[in-house]
Amino acid sequence: MICPYCTFSNIEGADYCDRCGQGLSDLHLPSPLTKVERSLLKDRVEVLDPKKPITVPPDMPVSQVLQLLVENGIGCVIVTDAGRTVGIFSERDALIKLNTACGDLADQPVSQFMTANPQVLNSGAKIVFAVRAMSQGSYRHVPVVDETNQLTGIVSARDILRYLTARMQ
Amino acid sequence: MAFELHLDTETVEHVRPAPALIVSPDAELLEVMSLMRRDRMGCVLVCRDGVLEGLFTERDALGLMAVTADWEVSISRVMTRNPVTVLVSDTVGAAIQKMSQGGYRRLPVVDNHRRAVGLLKVSTILDYLVQHFPAFVYNLPPNPHHAMQSREGA
């Protein structure tokens, strides 16, 4: 019986978790039936091996950012100011905010078009949290930070799909 | 409270594919771009008489924006022809695999006559997963070190 609080594996039928002391007897524990369900419950974001994001300064001209996205085949860049994450600029921002006016706006700084203060995830967060963050906010990318709030990576909806596919077989 | 994640048995129809933005192959790129912005859609299906001929996504749009392309061309010149599709009767699991292998974020959903029915998006799959997880999962401590060492009040 996996403790839902600390994921410690107790013997079947235990009343209390051996590691954290939480009561287990009164929990109507769902029984994860498949490998996919078990993994989603247990694994943490770091399992997705978050990619190193490309970062740009807030004053970079937006045309240059578009080039970066195309050349690197990526969907978004993180905007950082002195090491701090201040925003995210994605394909979606390009479509909605630049659209066919991109020629006239080419020299404007990316900070004008980015999505400021994006939601971030801790690398220790469970994968279900990443899934929920993306689903609720309709994001495809979520920056991952460590305990000191330093940017360490980025996870995308594609990473989640890849993860699911690997566990469905 | 049980899990109900039936990736092998539920079909694409169950996850409710989103309605797609459909344009004719003769539509002008400029007009398509403004439609995508108006409807906040990352993708349009290009169809003639309901039959899917091509796909144009925000990724395609990004490539054109980066080179400040000519916007006054017909969409059929810049679309992706014969895109990978899923059938309404395909299972959710199969659709996820197709998406993951090809690196697609969305797949046009078609019927047996290749008529466009809708669009299966990555976000629809994620929503499906979220809906099928019991709410208590999200009340778990976010960090393994949050585990309590003794029972509260004991």
PDB file of C-alpha atoms in Angstrom:
ATOM      1  CA  MET A   1       0.000   0.000   0.000  1.00  0.00           C
ATOM      2  CA  ILE A   2       1.599   3.220  -1.201  1.00  0.00           C
ATOM      3  CA  CYS A   3       1.223   6.097   1.267  1.00  0.00           C
ATOM      4  CA  PRO A   4      -0.422   8.967  -0.632  1.00  0.00           C
ATOM      5  CA  TYR A   5       1.380  11.534   1.510  1.00  0.00           C
ATOM      6  CA  CYS A   6       4.978  10.408   1.254  1.00  0.00           C
ATOM      7  CA  THR A   7       4.782   7.590  -1.360  1.00  0.00           C
ATOM      8  CA  PHE A   8       6.406   5.149   1.065  1.00  0.00           C
ATOM      9  CA  SER A   9       5.533   1.565   0.222  1.00  0.00           C
ATOM     10  CA  ASN A  10       3.884  -0.020   3.281  1.00  0.00           C
ATOM     11  CA  ILE A  11       2.771  -3.594   3.715  1.00  0.00           C
ATOM     12  CA  GLU A  12      -0.786  -4.244   2.554  1.00  0.00           C
ATOM     13  CA  GLY A  13      -3.377  -3.470   5.214  1.00  0.00           C
ATOM     14  CA  ALA A  14      -1.185  -1.181   7.349  1.00  0.00           C
ATOM     15  CA  ASP A  15      -3.142   1.293   9.497  1.00  0.00           C
ATOM     16  CA  TYR A  16      -0.423   3.910   9.626  1.00  0.00           C
ATOM     17  CA  CYS A  17       2.364   4.760   7.238  1.00  0.00           C
ATOM     18  CA  ASP A  18       5.665   3.412   8.532  1.00  0.00           C
ATOM     19  CA  ARG A  19       7.585   6.465   7.376  1.00  0.00           C
ATOM     20  CA  CYS A  20       5.401   9.524   7.955  1.00  0.00           C
ATOM     21  CA  GLY A  21       2.867   8.237  10.448  1.00  0.00           C
ATOM     22  CA  GLN A  22      -0.172   9.323   8.466  1.00  0.00           C
ATOM     23  CA  GLY A  23      -3.251   7.178   9.007  1.00  0.00           C
ATOM     24  CA  LEU A  24      -4.006   4.923   6.106  1.00  0.00           C
ATOM     25  CA  SER A  25      -7.017   3.015   7.383  1.00  0.00           C
ATOM     26  CA  ASP A  26      -9.637   5.648   6.688  1.00  0.00           C
ATOM     27  CA  LEU A  27      -8.458   6.548   3.242  1.00  0.00           C
ATOM     28  CA  HIS A  28     -10.408   5.283   0.330  1.00  0.00           C
ATOM     29  CA  LEU A  29      -7.315   4.829  -1.681  1.00  0.00           C
ATOM     30  CA  PRO A  30      -7.823   4.622  -5.384  1.00  0.00           C
ATOM     31  CA  SER A  31      -6.150   1.639  -6.884  1.00  0.00           C
ATOM     32  CA  PRO A  32      -4.047   2.647  -9.833  1.00  0.00           C
ATOM     33  CA  LEU A  33      -4.791  -0.109 -12.293  1.00  0.00           C
ATOM     34  CA  THR A  34      -2.304   0.468 -15.027  1.00  0.00           C
ATOM     35  CA  LYS A  35       1.315   1.379 -15.397  1.00  0.00           C
ATOM     36  CA  VAL A  36       0.341   4.794 -16.762  1.00  0.00           C
ATOM     37  CA  GLU A  37      -1.778   5.631 -13.727  1.00  0.00           C
ATOM     38  CA  ARG A  38       0.863   4.486 -11.265  1.00  0.00           C
ATOM     39  CA  SER A  39       3.569   6.471 -12.990  1.00  0.00           C
ATOM     40  CA  LEU A  40       1.529   9.659 -13.209  1.00  0.00           C
ATOM     41  CA  LEU A  41       0.873   9.471  -9.484  1.00  0.00           C
ATOM     42  CA  LYS A  42       4.410   8.727  -8.440  1.00  0.00           C
ATOM     43  CA  ASP A  43       6.867  10.318 -10.861  1.00  0.00           C
ATOM     44  CA  ARG A  44       8.130  13.837 -10.493  1.00  0.00           C
ATOM     45  CA  VAL A  45       8.786  16.514 -13.071  1.00  0.00           C
ATOM     46  CA  GLU A  46      12.525  15.811 -13.052  1.00  0.00           C
ATOM     47  CA  VAL A  47      11.748  12.403 -14.604  1.00  0.00           C
ATOM     48  CA  LEU A  48      10.732  14.264 -17.770  1.00  0.00           C
ATOM     49  CA  ASP A  49      14.334  15.451 -17.990  1.00  0.00           C
ATOM     50  CA  PRO A  50      13.359  19.105 -18.567  1.00  0.00           C
ATOM     51  CA  LYS A  51      15.236  20.627 -21.470  1.00  0.00           C
ATOM     52  CA  LYS A  52      17.460  23.652 -20.994  1.00  0.00           C
ATOM     53  CA  PRO A  53      15.422  26.592 -22.230  1.00  0.00           C
ATOM     54  CA  ILE A  54      16.807  29.304 -24.458  1.00  0.00           C
ATOM     55  CA  THR A  55      16.791  32.583 -22.587  1.00  0.00           C
ATOM     56  CA  VAL A  56      16.749  36.098 -23.989  1.00  0.00           C
ATOM     57  CA  PRO A  57      17.048  39.565 -22.396  1.00  0.00           C
ATOM     58  CA  PRO A  58      13.875  41.707 -22.235  1.00  0.00           C
ATOM     59  CA  ASP A  59      15.259  44.262 -24.670  1.00  0.00           C
ATOM     60  CA  MET A  60      16.009  41.840 -27.511  1.00  0.00           C
ATOM     61  CA  PRO A  61      14.207  42.918 -30.704  1.00  0.00           C
ATOM     62  CA  VAL A  62      11.249  40.642 -31.329  1.00  0.00           C
ATOM     63  CA  SER A  63      12.372  39.837 -34.886  1.00  0.00           C
ATOM     64  CA  GLN A  64      15.542  38.313 -33.469  1.00  0.00           C
ATOM     65  CA  VAL A  65      13.461  36.207 -31.071  1.00  0.00           C
ATOM     66  CA  LEU A  66      11.393  34.904 -33.985  1.00  0.00           C
ATOM     67  CA  GLN A  67      14.606  33.859 -35.719  1.00  0.00           C
ATOM     68  CA  LEU A  68      15.742  32.034 -32.581  1.00  0.00           C
ATOM     69  CA  LEU A  69      12.466  30.110 -32.396  1.00  0.00           C
ATOM     70  CA  VAL A  70      12.667  29.074 -36.034  1.00  0.00           C
ATOM     71  CA  GLU A  71      16.381  28.226 -36.084  1.00  0.00           C
ATOM     72  CA  ASN A  72      16.188  26.101 -32.951  1.00  0.00           C
ATOM     73  CA  GLY A  73      12.870  24.498 -33.807  1.00  0.00           C
ATOM     74  CA  ILE A  74      11.387  25.470 -30.445  1.00  0.00           C
ATOM     75  CA  GLY A  75       8.038  26.832 -29.359  1.00  0.00           C
ATOM     76  CA  CYS A  76       9.091  29.391 -26.779  1.00  0.00           C
ATOM     77  CA  VAL A  77      11.920  31.296 -25.126  1.00  0.00           C
ATOM     78  CA  ILE A  78      12.216  32.426 -21.519  1.00  0.00           C
ATOM     79  CA  VAL A  79      12.811  36.114 -20.940  1.00  0.00           C
ATOM     80  CA  THR A  80      15.242  36.658 -18.071  1.00  0.00           C
ATOM     81  CA  ASP A  81      16.515  39.826 -16.444  1.00  0.00           C
ATOM     82  CA  ALA A  82      19.686  39.430 -14.360  1.00  0.00           C
ATOM     83  CA  GLY A  83      18.981  35.725 -13.912  1.00  0.00           C
ATOM     84  CA  ARG A  84      15.360  36.221 -12.900  1.00  0.00           C
ATOM     85  CA  THR A  85      12.565  34.783 -15.020  1.00  0.00           C
ATOM     86  CA  VAL A  86      10.358  37.698 -16.008  1.00  0.00           C
ATOM     87  CA  GLY A  87       8.370  36.255 -18.882  1.00  0.00           C
ATOM     88  CA  ILE A  88       7.857  33.720 -21.593  1.00  0.00           C
ATOM     89  CA  PHE A  89       7.418  34.357 -25.307  1.00  0.00           C
ATOM     90  CA  SER A  90       5.811  31.618 -27.354  1.00  0.00           C
ATOM     91  CA  GLU A  91       4.564  30.946 -30.837  1.00  0.00           C
ATOM     92  CA  ARG A  92       1.124  31.736 -29.546  1.00  0.00           C
ATOM     93  CA  ASP A  93       2.236  35.217 -28.452  1.00  0.00           C
ATOM     94  CA  ALA A  94       3.685  35.679 -31.932  1.00  0.00           C
ATOM     95  CA  LEU A  95       0.433  34.671 -33.601  1.00  0.00           C
ATOM     96  CA  ILE A  96      -1.822  36.748 -31.363  1.00  0.00           C
ATOM     97  CA  LYS A  97       0.308  39.841 -30.785  1.00  0.00           C
ATOM     98  CA  LEU A  98       2.436  40.150 -33.915  1.00  0.00           C
ATOM     99  CA  ASN A  99       0.505  38.335 -36.630  1.00  0.00           C
ATOM    100  CA  THR A 100       0.960  39.953 -40.042  1.00  0.00           C
ATOM    101  CA  ALA A 101       2.174  43.192 -38.448  1.00  0.00           C
ATOM    102  CA  CYS A 102       5.469  41.508 -37.545  1.00  0.00           C
ATOM    103  CA  GLY A 103       7.346  43.522 -40.186  1.00  0.00           C
ATOM    104  CA  ASP A 104       6.396  46.848 -38.585  1.00  0.00           C
ATOM    105  CA  LEU A 105       6.994  45.602 -35.040  1.00  0.00           C
ATOM    106  CA  ALA A 106      10.335  43.916 -35.831  1.00  0.00           C
ATOM    107  CA  ASP A 107      12.460  46.341 -33.786  1.00  0.00           C
ATOM    108  CA  GLN A 108      10.246  46.433 -30.693  1.00  0.00           C
ATOM    109  CA  PRO A 109      11.644  44.698 -27.580  1.00  0.00           C
ATOM    110  CA  VAL A 110      10.323  41.225 -26.766  1.00  0.00           C
ATOM    111  CA  SER A 111       9.229  42.435 -23.315  1.00  0.00           C
ATOM    112  CA  GLN A 112       6.298  44.210 -24.999  1.00  0.00           C
ATOM    113  CA  PHE A 113       4.838  40.976 -26.312  1.00  0.00           C
ATOM    114  CA  MET A 114       5.863  38.362 -23.755  1.00  0.00           C
ATOM    115  CA  THR A 115       3.535  36.805 -21.201  1.00  0.00           C
ATOM    116  CA  ALA A 116       4.815  38.248 -17.924  1.00  0.00           C
ATOM    117  CA  ASN A 117       5.276  36.248 -14.702  1.00  0.00           C
ATOM    118  CA  PRO A 118       4.498  32.784 -16.037  1.00  0.00           C
ATOM    119  CA  GLN A 119       3.522  29.965 -13.721  1.00  0.00           C
ATOM    120  CA  VAL A 120       6.549  27.857 -12.740  1.00  0.00           C
ATOM    121  CA  LEU A 121       6.908  24.360 -11.322  1.00  0.00           C
ATOM    122  CA  ASN A 122       9.343  22.969  -8.807  1.00  0.00           C
ATOM    123  CA  SER A 123      11.437  20.108 -10.153  1.00  0.00           C
ATOM    124  CA  GLY A 124      10.172  17.955  -7.278  1.00  0.00           C
ATOM    125  CA  ALA A 125       6.511  18.450  -8.208  1.00  0.00           C
ATOM    126  CA  LYS A 126       4.611  15.419  -9.384  1.00  0.00           C
ATOM    127  CA  ILE A 127       3.826  15.056 -13.035  1.00  0.00           C
ATOM    128  CA  VAL A 128       0.098  15.359 -12.409  1.00  0.00           C
ATOM    129  CA  PHE A 129       0.783  18.939 -11.271  1.00  0.00           C
ATOM    130  CA  ALA A 130       2.488  19.730 -14.566  1.00  0.00           C
ATOM    131  CA  VAL A 131      -0.428  18.228 -16.431  1.00  0.00           C
ATOM    132  CA  ARG A 132      -2.896  20.239 -14.403  1.00  0.00           C
ATOM    133  CA  ALA A 133      -0.948  23.497 -14.719  1.00  0.00           C
ATOM    134  CA  MET A 134      -0.927  23.131 -18.490  1.00  0.00           C
ATOM    135  CA  SER A 135      -4.548  22.110 -18.653  1.00  0.00           C
ATOM    136  CA  GLN A 136      -5.852  24.925 -16.444  1.00  0.00           C
ATOM    137  CA  GLY A 137      -3.758  27.675 -17.902  1.00  0.00           C
ATOM    138  CA  SER A 138      -3.893  26.350 -21.481  1.00  0.00           C
ATOM    139  CA  TYR A 139      -0.103  26.531 -21.628  1.00  0.00           C
ATOM    140  CA  ARG A 140       2.070  24.216 -23.622  1.00  0.00           C
ATOM    141  CA  HIS A 141       5.233  25.121 -21.737  1.00  0.00           C
ATOM    142  CA  VAL A 142       5.970  25.466 -18.032  1.00  0.00           C
ATOM    143  CA  PRO A 143       9.394  26.640 -16.728  1.00  0.00           C
ATOM    144  CA  VAL A 144      10.939  24.441 -14.049  1.00  0.00           C
ATOM    145  CA  VAL A 145      12.835  26.006 -11.131  1.00  0.00           C
ATOM    146  CA  ASP A 146      14.907  24.627  -8.242  1.00  0.00           C
ATOM    147  CA  GLU A 147      14.473  25.390  -4.517  1.00  0.00           C
ATOM    148  CA  THR A 148      16.187  28.757  -4.883  1.00  0.00           C
ATOM    149  CA  ASN A 149      13.871  29.777  -7.741  1.00  0.00           C
ATOM    150  CA  GLN A 150      16.618  29.476 -10.328  1.00  0.00           C
ATOM    151  CA  LEU A 151      15.456  28.406 -13.767  1.00  0.00           C
ATOM    152  CA  THR A 152      16.656  24.882 -14.479  1.00  0.00           C
ATOM    153  CA  GLY A 153      14.568  23.735 -17.413  1.00  0.00           C
ATOM    154  CA  ILE A 154      11.296  23.750 -19.266  1.00  0.00           C
ATOM    155  CA  VAL A 155       8.686  21.049 -19.758  1.00  0.00           C
ATOM    156  CA  SER A 156       6.315  20.992 -22.683  1.00  0.00           C
ATOM    157  CA  ALA A 157       3.082  19.218 -23.433  1.00  0.00           C
ATOM    158  CA  ARG A 158       5.123  17.196 -25.894  1.00  0.00           C
ATOM    159  CA  ASP A 159       7.360  15.935 -23.059  1.00  0.00           C
ATOM    160  CA  ILE A 160       4.238  14.731 -21.251  1.00  0.00           C
ATOM    161  CA  LEU A 161       3.033  12.914 -24.352  1.00  0.00           C
ATOM    162  CA  ARG A 162       6.431  11.308 -24.809  1.00  0.00           C
ATOM    163  CA  TYR A 163       6.356  10.214 -21.192  1.00  0.00           C
ATOM    164  CA  LEU A 164       2.860   8.751 -21.568  1.00  0.00           C
ATOM    165  CA  THR A 165       3.766   6.887 -24.742  1.00  0.00           C
ATOM    166  CA  ALA A 166       6.813   5.333 -23.119  1.00  0.00           C
ATOM    167  CA  ARG A 167       4.615   3.994 -20.326  1.00  0.00           C
ATOM    168  CA  MET A 168       1.736   2.782 -22.425  1.00  0.00           C
ATOM    169  CA  GLN A 169       3.797   0.004 -24.000  1.00  0.00           C
TER     170      GLN A 169
ATOM    171  CA  MET B   1     -13.106   6.502  -5.973  1.00  0.00           C
ATOM    172  CA  ALA B   2     -11.410   4.734  -8.801  1.00  0.00           C
ATOM    173  CA  PHE B   3      -9.320   5.771 -11.718  1.00  0.00           C
ATOM    174  CA  GLU B   4     -11.006   5.733 -15.042  1.00  0.00           C
ATOM    175  CA  LEU B   5      -8.251   6.116 -17.518  1.00  0.00           C
ATOM    176  CA  HIS B   6      -9.149   3.843 -20.397  1.00  0.00           C
ATOM    177  CA  LEU B   7      -6.600   4.785 -22.988  1.00  0.00           C
ATOM    178  CA  ASP B   8      -6.986   1.506 -24.848  1.00  0.00           C
ATOM    179  CA  THR B   9     -10.738   1.395 -25.075  1.00  0.00           C
ATOM    180  CA  GLU B  10     -12.034   4.966 -25.226  1.00  0.00           C
ATOM    181  CA  THR B  11     -12.040   6.494 -28.661  1.00  0.00           C
ATOM    182  CA  VAL B  12     -11.117   9.925 -29.919  1.00  0.00           C
ATOM    183  CA  GLU B  13     -14.830  10.732 -29.948  1.00  0.00           C
ATOM    184  CA  HIS B  14     -14.938  10.354 -26.148  1.00  0.00           C
ATOM    185  CA  VAL B  15     -12.408  13.109 -25.530  1.00  0.00           C
ATOM    186  CA  ARG B  16     -14.503  15.491 -27.629  1.00  0.00           C
ATOM    187  CA  PRO B  17     -12.267  16.847 -30.394  1.00  0.00           C
ATOM    188  CA  ALA B  18     -12.458  20.629 -30.630  1.00  0.00           C
ATOM    189  CA  PRO B  19     -14.312  22.215 -33.517  1.00  0.00           C
ATOM    190  CA  ALA B  20     -11.776  23.270 -36.113  1.00  0.00           C
ATOM    191  CA  LEU B  21     -11.379  26.460 -38.061  1.00  0.00           C
ATOM    192  CA  ILE B  22     -11.980  25.454 -41.671  1.00  0.00           C
ATOM    193  CA  VAL B  23     -11.008  27.502 -44.725  1.00  0.00           C
ATOM    194  CA  SER B  24     -11.076  26.846 -48.437  1.00  0.00           C
ATOM    195  CA  PRO B  25      -7.822  26.274 -50.355  1.00  0.00           C
ATOM    196  CA  ASP B  26      -8.369  29.576 -52.179  1.00  0.00           C
ATOM    197  CA  ALA B  27      -8.503  31.671 -48.994  1.00  0.00           C
ATOM    198  CA  GLU B  28      -5.859  34.378 -48.762  1.00  0.00           C
ATOM    199  CA  LEU B  29      -3.072  33.884 -46.192  1.00  0.00           C
ATOM    200  CA  LEU B  30      -3.645  37.402 -44.827  1.00  0.00           C
ATOM    201  CA  GLU B  31      -7.289  36.569 -44.113  1.00  0.00           C
ATOM    202  CA  VAL B  32      -6.417  33.186 -42.573  1.00  0.00           C
ATOM    203  CA  MET B  33      -3.885  34.836 -40.238  1.00  0.00           C
ATOM    204  CA  SER B  34      -6.475  37.296 -38.969  1.00  0.00           C
ATOM    205  CA  LEU B  35      -9.034  34.487 -38.519  1.00  0.00           C
ATOM    206  CA  MET B  36      -6.519  32.550 -36.417  1.00  0.00           C
ATOM    207  CA  ARG B  37      -5.947  35.602 -34.268  1.00  0.00           C
ATOM    208  CA  ARG B  38      -9.666  36.370 -33.929  1.00  0.00           C
ATOM    209  CA  ASP B  39     -10.525  32.820 -32.854  1.00  0.00           C
ATOM    210  CA  ARG B  40      -7.238  32.269 -30.996  1.00  0.00           C
ATOM    211  CA  MET B  41      -6.717  29.086 -32.961  1.00  0.00           C
ATOM    212  CA  GLY B  42      -3.246  27.680 -33.547  1.00  0.00           C
ATOM    213  CA  CYS B  43      -4.321  25.771 -36.605  1.00  0.00           C
ATOM    214  CA  VAL B  44      -6.683  25.812 -39.582  1.00  0.00           C
ATOM    215  CA  LEU B  45      -7.890  22.886 -41.652  1.00  0.00           C
ATOM    216  CA  VAL B  46      -7.924  23.535 -45.377  1.00  0.00           C
ATOM    217  CA  CYS B  47     -10.855  21.686 -46.904  1.00  0.00           C
ATOM    218  CA  ARG B  48     -12.549  21.505 -50.293  1.00  0.00           C
ATOM    219  CA  ASP B  49     -16.180  20.365 -50.051  1.00  0.00           C
ATOM    220  CA  GLY B  50     -15.533  19.176 -46.513  1.00  0.00           C
ATOM    221  CA  VAL B  51     -12.647  16.919 -47.554  1.00  0.00           C
ATOM    222  CA  LEU B  52      -9.349  17.643 -45.829  1.00  0.00           C
ATOM    223  CA  GLU B  53      -6.602  18.813 -48.200  1.00  0.00           C
ATOM    224  CA  GLY B  54      -4.124  20.463 -45.914  1.00  0.00           C
ATOM    225  CA  LEU B  55      -3.197  21.988 -42.601  1.00  0.00           C
ATOM    226  CA  PHE B  56      -1.742  25.361 -41.651  1.00  0.00           C
ATOM    227  CA  THR B  57      -0.441  25.842 -38.106  1.00  0.00           C
ATOM    228  CA  GLU B  58       1.012  28.631 -35.996  1.00  0.00           C
ATOM    229  CA  ARG B  59       4.382  26.943 -36.491  1.00  0.00           C
ATOM    230  CA  ASP B  60       4.028  27.502 -40.246  1.00  0.00           C
ATOM    231  CA  ALA B  61       2.932  31.056 -39.466  1.00  0.00           C
ATOM    232  CA  LEU B  62       6.010  31.585 -37.273  1.00  0.00           C
ATOM    233  CA  GLY B  63       8.318  30.561 -40.117  1.00  0.00           C
ATOM    234  CA  LEU B  64       6.606  33.048 -42.398  1.00  0.00           C
ATOM    235  CA  MET B  65       6.702  35.815 -39.772  1.00  0.00           C
ATOM    236  CA  ALA B  66      10.437  35.313 -39.288  1.00  0.00           C
ATOM    237  CA  VAL B  67      11.068  36.071 -42.965  1.00  0.00           C
ATOM    238  CA  THR B  68       8.252  38.647 -43.204  1.00  0.00           C
ATOM    239  CA  ALA B  69       6.638  36.749 -46.020  1.00  0.00           C
ATOM    240  CA  ASP B  70       4.229  37.892 -48.669  1.00  0.00           C
ATOM    241  CA  TRP B  71       0.804  37.620 -47.027  1.00  0.00           C
ATOM    242  CA  GLU B  72      -1.161  37.998 -50.233  1.00  0.00           C
ATOM    243  CA  VAL B  73      -0.930  34.422 -51.451  1.00  0.00           C
ATOM    244  CA  SER B  74      -3.509  31.663 -51.264  1.00  0.00           C
ATOM    245  CA  ILE B  75      -3.333  29.359 -48.245  1.00  0.00           C
ATOM    246  CA  SER B  76      -2.873  26.311 -50.477  1.00  0.00           C
ATOM    247  CA  ARG B  77       0.605  27.582 -51.408  1.00  0.00           C
ATOM    248  CA  VAL B  78       1.876  27.535 -47.820  1.00  0.00           C
ATOM    249  CA  MET B  79      -0.154  24.758 -46.172  1.00  0.00           C
ATOM    250  CA  THR B  80       1.095  21.257 -45.348  1.00  0.00           C
ATOM    251  CA  ARG B  81      -0.521  18.837 -47.778  1.00  0.00           C
ATOM    252  CA  ASN B  82      -1.969  15.492 -46.710  1.00  0.00           C
ATOM    253  CA  PRO B  83      -1.320  15.881 -42.975  1.00  0.00           C
ATOM    254  CA  VAL B  84      -1.335  12.926 -40.598  1.00  0.00           C
ATOM    255  CA  THR B  85      -4.868  12.403 -39.261  1.00  0.00           C
ATOM    256  CA  VAL B  86      -6.780  10.301 -36.748  1.00  0.00           C
ATOM    257  CA  LEU B  87     -10.142   8.653 -37.244  1.00  0.00           C
ATOM    258  CA  VAL B  88     -13.000   9.351 -34.821  1.00  0.00           C
ATOM    259  CA  SER B  89     -12.954   5.626 -34.084  1.00  0.00           C
ATOM    260  CA  ASP B  90      -9.238   5.451 -33.164  1.00  0.00           C
ATOM    261  CA  THR B  91      -8.465   4.907 -29.482  1.00  0.00           C
ATOM    262  CA  VAL B  92      -7.144   7.722 -27.315  1.00  0.00           C
ATOM    263  CA  GLY B  93      -3.980   5.700 -26.722  1.00  0.00           C
ATOM    264  CA  ALA B  94      -3.330   5.320 -30.427  1.00  0.00           C
ATOM    265  CA  ALA B  95      -3.872   9.037 -30.974  1.00  0.00           C
ATOM    266  CA  ILE B  96      -1.406   9.886 -28.175  1.00  0.00           C
ATOM    267  CA  GLN B  97       1.201   7.629 -29.780  1.00  0.00           C
ATOM    268  CA  LYS B  98       0.703   9.187 -33.194  1.00  0.00           C
ATOM    269  CA  MET B  99       1.090  12.671 -31.719  1.00  0.00           C
ATOM    270  CA  SER B 100       4.121  11.775 -29.699  1.00  0.00           C
ATOM    271  CA  GLN B 101       5.941   9.962 -32.496  1.00  0.00           C
ATOM    272  CA  GLY B 102       5.405  12.685 -35.053  1.00  0.00           C
ATOM    273  CA  GLY B 103       5.875  15.507 -32.562  1.00  0.00           C
ATOM    274  CA  TYR B 104       2.468  16.906 -33.511  1.00  0.00           C
ATOM    275  CA  ARG B 105       0.516  19.115 -31.136  1.00  0.00           C
ATOM    276  CA  ARG B 106      -2.718  18.539 -32.897  1.00  0.00           C
ATOM    277  CA  LEU B 107      -4.163  16.089 -35.331  1.00  0.00           C
ATOM    278  CA  PRO B 108      -7.102  16.649 -37.663  1.00  0.00           C
ATOM    279  CA  VAL B 109      -9.910  14.221 -36.879  1.00  0.00           C
ATOM    280  CA  VAL B 110     -11.554  12.781 -39.995  1.00  0.00           C
ATOM    281  CA  ASP B 111     -14.242  10.236 -40.823  1.00  0.00           C
ATOM    282  CA  ASN B 112     -13.843   7.294 -43.180  1.00  0.00           C
ATOM    283  CA  HIS B 113     -14.257   9.543 -46.224  1.00  0.00           C
ATOM    284  CA  ARG B 114     -11.506  11.913 -45.050  1.00  0.00           C
ATOM    285  CA  ARG B 115     -14.057  14.578 -44.230  1.00  0.00           C
ATOM    286  CA  ALA B 116     -12.849  16.873 -41.456  1.00  0.00           C
ATOM    287  CA  VAL B 117     -14.741  16.379 -38.200  1.00  0.00           C
ATOM    288  CA  GLY B 118     -12.611  18.383 -35.775  1.00  0.00           C
ATOM    289  CA  LEU B 119      -9.231  18.784 -34.206  1.00  0.00           C
ATOM    290  CA  LEU B 120      -7.582  16.710 -31.497  1.00  0.00           C
ATOM    291  CA  LYS B 121      -5.263  18.973 -29.529  1.00  0.00           C
ATOM    292  CA  VAL B 122      -2.557  18.171 -27.001  1.00  0.00           C
ATOM    293  CA  SER B 123      -4.483  20.321 -24.547  1.00  0.00           C
ATOM    294  CA  THR B 124      -7.616  18.205 -25.043  1.00  0.00           C
ATOM    295  CA  ILE B 125      -5.595  15.131 -24.090  1.00  0.00           C
ATOM    296  CA  LEU B 126      -4.222  16.890 -20.997  1.00  0.00           C
ATOM    297  CA  ASP B 127      -7.738  18.016 -20.008  1.00  0.00           C
ATOM    298  CA  TYR B 128      -8.895  14.438 -20.395  1.00  0.00           C
ATOM    299  CA  LEU B 129      -6.154  13.229 -18.042  1.00  0.00           C
ATOM    300  CA  VAL B 130      -6.952  15.911 -15.457  1.00  0.00           C
ATOM    301  CA  GLN B 131     -10.660  15.101 -15.493  1.00  0.00           C
ATOM    302  CA  HIS B 132      -9.949  11.458 -14.919  1.00  0.00           C
ATOM    303  CA  PHE B 133      -7.801  11.953 -11.862  1.00  0.00           C
ATOM    304  CA  PRO B 134      -9.474  12.029  -8.470  1.00  0.00           C
ATOM    305  CA  ALA B 135      -9.343  15.484  -6.903  1.00  0.00           C
ATOM    306  CA  PHE B 136      -7.416  14.308  -3.853  1.00  0.00           C
ATOM    307  CA  VAL B 137      -4.319  13.703  -5.946  1.00  0.00           C
ATOM    308  CA  TYR B 138      -3.846  17.455  -6.104  1.00  0.00           C
ATOM    309  CA  ASN B 139      -4.047  17.820  -2.345  1.00  0.00           C
ATOM    310  CA  LEU B 140      -0.949  15.737  -1.814  1.00  0.00           C
ATOM    311  CA  PRO B 141       2.132  17.577  -0.552  1.00  0.00           C
ATOM    312  CA  PRO B 142       3.999  18.958  -3.554  1.00  0.00           C
ATOM    313  CA  ASN B 143       7.364  17.981  -2.151  1.00  0.00           C
ATOM    314  CA  PRO B 144       8.531  14.641  -0.781  1.00  0.00           C
ATOM    315  CA  HIS B 145      10.127  16.366   2.208  1.00  0.00           C
ATOM    316  CA  HIS B 146       6.790  17.766   3.310  1.00  0.00           C
ATOM    317  CA  ALA B 147       5.913  14.446   4.925  1.00  0.00           C
ATOM    318  CA  MET B 148       4.872  14.872   8.535  1.00  0.00           C
ATOM    319  CA  GLN B 149       7.042  13.139  11.075  1.00  0.00           C
ATOM    320  CA  SER B 150       4.328  12.682  13.664  1.00  0.00           C
ATOM    321  CA  ARG B 151       0.572  12.708  13.485  1.00  0.00           C
ATOM    322  CA  GLU B 152      -0.957  16.086  14.053  1.00  0.00           C
ATOM    323  CA  GLY B 153      -2.543  16.403  17.468  1.00  0.00           C
ATOM    324  CA  ALA B 154      -1.175  13.064  18.611  1.00  0.00           C
TER     325      ALA B 154
END
